[in-house]
């Protein structure tokens, strides 16, 4: 009996040592840390975020799990739940963080220059894993989860509409576009074809494609107002 008790206590001790790095770092030497006192380590947070991209690429949002994310990140599930209450809130947080980088408002002095600058930045952004892998998958899931659709709109569309509004307003002030030109139409003409090419078709951009697309967008905006 004594030997069995010793074996059991050893197994228990071994199990207690299998914890995520954050939990180990926050455990004081002589007593348990009070609830809420754990410090959220940034390296653990970044490891979890990287694991989300890998998990989404491997299994998609529907099959993604907190367990799978934690396993890829090399942490315990509690490390994930300390930061996000669910896989949905985790993914939406990543989308929001990506969107905060946003499209910068160009001020080149011409409509063509502004549109060409936006296309250059957008072409890079649309190659990012969030745009090329996460967003399309979330759009499918948004049919079942309206909060996903709302989050994507707030994180991506609203910011881009603001940029398009500035570009159109300054073009009107310069006399390049007539008063009443539609920023939403401008955004469709600028980003729509590029999104289709890079995210949906996933084709390479031919040489001079962005130049030609900028010229076409300018011509269409001037023709339609």
PDB file of N, CA and C in Angstrom, residues 15-27 38-41 43-45 48 70-71 73-83:
ATOM      1  N   UNK A  15       1.802  15.453 -12.957  1.00  0.00           N
ATOM      2  CA  UNK A  15       0.679  16.110 -13.611  1.00  0.00           C
ATOM      3  C   UNK A  15       0.618  17.577 -13.280  1.00  0.00           C
ATOM      4  N   UNK A  16       0.960  17.942 -12.061  1.00  0.00           N
ATOM      5  CA  UNK A  16       0.925  19.343 -11.651  1.00  0.00           C
ATOM      6  C   UNK A  16       1.968  20.163 -12.373  1.00  0.00           C
ATOM      7  N   UNK A  17       3.059  19.526 -12.816  1.00  0.00           N
ATOM      8  CA  UNK A  17       4.112  20.284 -13.508  1.00  0.00           C
ATOM      9  C   UNK A  17       3.781  20.512 -14.960  1.00  0.00           C
ATOM     10  N   UNK A  18       2.771  19.828 -15.495  1.00  0.00           N
ATOM     11  CA  UNK A  18       2.397  20.007 -16.903  1.00  0.00           C
ATOM     12  C   UNK A  18       1.428  21.162 -17.011  1.00  0.00           C
ATOM     13  N   UNK A  19       1.961  22.335 -17.073  1.00  0.00           N
ATOM     14  CA  UNK A  19       1.132  23.534 -17.140  1.00  0.00           C
ATOM     15  C   UNK A  19       1.705  24.480 -18.167  1.00  0.00           C
ATOM     16  N   UNK A  20       0.963  25.459 -18.557  1.00  0.00           N
ATOM     17  CA  UNK A  20       1.452  26.374 -19.576  1.00  0.00           C
ATOM     18  C   UNK A  20       2.463  27.339 -18.970  1.00  0.00           C
ATOM     19  N   UNK A  21       3.350  27.926 -19.789  1.00  0.00           N
ATOM     20  CA  UNK A  21       4.411  28.787 -19.289  1.00  0.00           C
ATOM     21  C   UNK A  21       3.891  29.962 -18.478  1.00  0.00           C
ATOM     22  N   UNK A  22       2.747  30.498 -18.879  1.00  0.00           N
ATOM     23  CA  UNK A  22       2.223  31.665 -18.182  1.00  0.00           C
ATOM     24  C   UNK A  22       1.811  31.311 -16.766  1.00  0.00           C
ATOM     25  N   UNK A  23       1.160  30.158 -16.598  1.00  0.00           N
ATOM     26  CA  UNK A  23       0.756  29.737 -15.266  1.00  0.00           C
ATOM     27  C   UNK A  23       1.975  29.523 -14.379  1.00  0.00           C
ATOM     28  N   UNK A  24       3.003  28.890 -14.933  1.00  0.00           N
ATOM     29  CA  UNK A  24       4.206  28.652 -14.153  1.00  0.00           C
ATOM     30  C   UNK A  24       4.877  29.955 -13.757  1.00  0.00           C
ATOM     31  N   UNK A  25       4.903  30.917 -14.680  1.00  0.00           N
ATOM     32  CA  UNK A  25       5.563  32.186 -14.402  1.00  0.00           C
ATOM     33  C   UNK A  25       4.836  32.976 -13.340  1.00  0.00           C
ATOM     34  N   UNK A  26       3.507  32.798 -13.260  1.00  0.00           N
ATOM     35  CA  UNK A  26       2.720  33.584 -12.331  1.00  0.00           C
ATOM     36  C   UNK A  26       2.522  32.904 -10.971  1.00  0.00           C
ATOM     37  N   UNK A  27       3.056  31.689 -10.805  1.00  0.00           N
ATOM     38  CA  UNK A  27       2.865  30.981  -9.551  1.00  0.00           C
ATOM     39  C   UNK A  27       3.916  31.436  -8.547  1.00  0.00           C
ATOM     40  N   UNK A  38      -2.890  37.215 -12.192  1.00  0.00           N
ATOM     41  CA  UNK A  38      -1.935  36.751 -13.185  1.00  0.00           C
ATOM     42  C   UNK A  38      -1.646  37.833 -14.212  1.00  0.00           C
ATOM     43  N   UNK A  39      -0.380  37.944 -14.572  1.00  0.00           N
ATOM     44  CA  UNK A  39       0.026  38.910 -15.588  1.00  0.00           C
ATOM     45  C   UNK A  39      -0.048  38.224 -16.945  1.00  0.00           C
ATOM     46  N   UNK A  40      -0.702  38.859 -17.909  1.00  0.00           N
ATOM     47  CA  UNK A  40      -0.841  38.272 -19.240  1.00  0.00           C
ATOM     48  C   UNK A  40       0.428  38.541 -20.035  1.00  0.00           C
ATOM     49  N   UNK A  41       1.218  37.511 -20.201  1.00  0.00           N
ATOM     50  CA  UNK A  41       2.493  37.667 -20.900  1.00  0.00           C
ATOM     51  C   UNK A  41       2.256  37.892 -22.384  1.00  0.00           C
ATOM     52  N   UNK A  43       4.327  37.436 -24.895  1.00  0.00           N
ATOM     53  CA  UNK A  43       4.824  36.378 -25.768  1.00  0.00           C
ATOM     54  C   UNK A  43       3.834  35.227 -25.862  1.00  0.00           C
ATOM     55  N   UNK A  44       3.115  34.958 -24.765  1.00  0.00           N
ATOM     56  CA  UNK A  44       2.086  33.922 -24.795  1.00  0.00           C
ATOM     57  C   UNK A  44       0.924  34.374 -25.671  1.00  0.00           C
ATOM     58  N   UNK A  45       0.531  35.641 -25.539  1.00  0.00           N
ATOM     59  CA  UNK A  45      -0.561  36.177 -26.356  1.00  0.00           C
ATOM     60  C   UNK A  45      -0.238  36.067 -27.842  1.00  0.00           C
ATOM     61  N   UNK A  48      -0.451  32.512 -29.111  1.00  0.00           N
ATOM     62  CA  UNK A  48      -1.843  32.094 -29.316  1.00  0.00           C
ATOM     63  C   UNK A  48      -2.377  32.653 -30.624  1.00  0.00           C
ATOM     64  N   UNK A  70      -4.667  25.949 -28.270  1.00  0.00           N
ATOM     65  CA  UNK A  70      -3.745  25.849 -27.140  1.00  0.00           C
ATOM     66  C   UNK A  70      -2.624  24.862 -27.443  1.00  0.00           C
ATOM     67  N   UNK A  71      -2.962  23.748 -28.077  1.00  0.00           N
ATOM     68  CA  UNK A  71      -1.954  22.745 -28.397  1.00  0.00           C
ATOM     69  C   UNK A  71      -0.914  23.310 -29.367  1.00  0.00           C
ATOM     70  N   UNK A  73      -0.130  26.418 -29.760  1.00  0.00           N
ATOM     71  CA  UNK A  73       0.605  27.505 -29.114  1.00  0.00           C
ATOM     72  C   UNK A  73       1.533  27.007 -28.013  1.00  0.00           C
ATOM     73  N   UNK A  74       1.352  25.746 -27.600  1.00  0.00           N
ATOM     74  CA  UNK A  74       2.172  25.201 -26.537  1.00  0.00           C
ATOM     75  C   UNK A  74       1.801  25.727 -25.167  1.00  0.00           C
ATOM     76  N   UNK A  75       0.511  26.022 -24.969  1.00  0.00           N
ATOM     77  CA  UNK A  75       0.031  26.530 -23.684  1.00  0.00           C
ATOM     78  C   UNK A  75      -1.177  25.718 -23.250  1.00  0.00           C
ATOM     79  N   UNK A  76      -1.638  25.983 -22.034  1.00  0.00           N
ATOM     80  CA  UNK A  76      -2.849  25.350 -21.558  1.00  0.00           C
ATOM     81  C   UNK A  76      -4.081  26.120 -22.003  1.00  0.00           C
ATOM     82  N   UNK A  77      -5.235  25.463 -21.963  1.00  0.00           N
ATOM     83  CA  UNK A  77      -6.481  26.131 -22.362  1.00  0.00           C
ATOM     84  C   UNK A  77      -6.762  27.366 -21.513  1.00  0.00           C
ATOM     85  N   UNK A  78      -6.361  27.315 -20.254  1.00  0.00           N
ATOM     86  CA  UNK A  78      -6.632  28.460 -19.380  1.00  0.00           C
ATOM     87  C   UNK A  78      -5.937  29.722 -19.871  1.00  0.00           C
ATOM     88  N   UNK A  79      -4.785  29.564 -20.513  1.00  0.00           N
ATOM     89  CA  UNK A  79      -4.071  30.734 -21.030  1.00  0.00           C
ATOM     90  C   UNK A  79      -4.885  31.418 -22.128  1.00  0.00           C
ATOM     91  N   UNK A  80      -5.608  30.612 -22.911  1.00  0.00           N
ATOM     92  CA  UNK A  80      -6.465  31.170 -23.967  1.00  0.00           C
ATOM     93  C   UNK A  80      -7.687  31.836 -23.349  1.00  0.00           C
ATOM     94  N   UNK A  81      -8.324  31.135 -22.403  1.00  0.00           N
ATOM     95  CA  UNK A  81      -9.552  31.658 -21.804  1.00  0.00           C
ATOM     96  C   UNK A  81      -9.304  32.891 -20.937  1.00  0.00           C
ATOM     97  N   UNK A  82      -8.076  33.096 -20.480  1.00  0.00           N
ATOM     98  CA  UNK A  82      -7.788  34.325 -19.747  1.00  0.00           C
ATOM     99  C   UNK A  82      -7.931  35.557 -20.648  1.00  0.00           C
ATOM    100  N   UNK A  83      -7.751  35.356 -21.932  1.00  0.00           N
ATOM    101  CA  UNK A  83      -7.740  36.472 -22.878  1.00  0.00           C
ATOM    102  C   UNK A  83      -9.033  36.588 -23.676  1.00  0.00           C
TER     103      UNK A  83
END
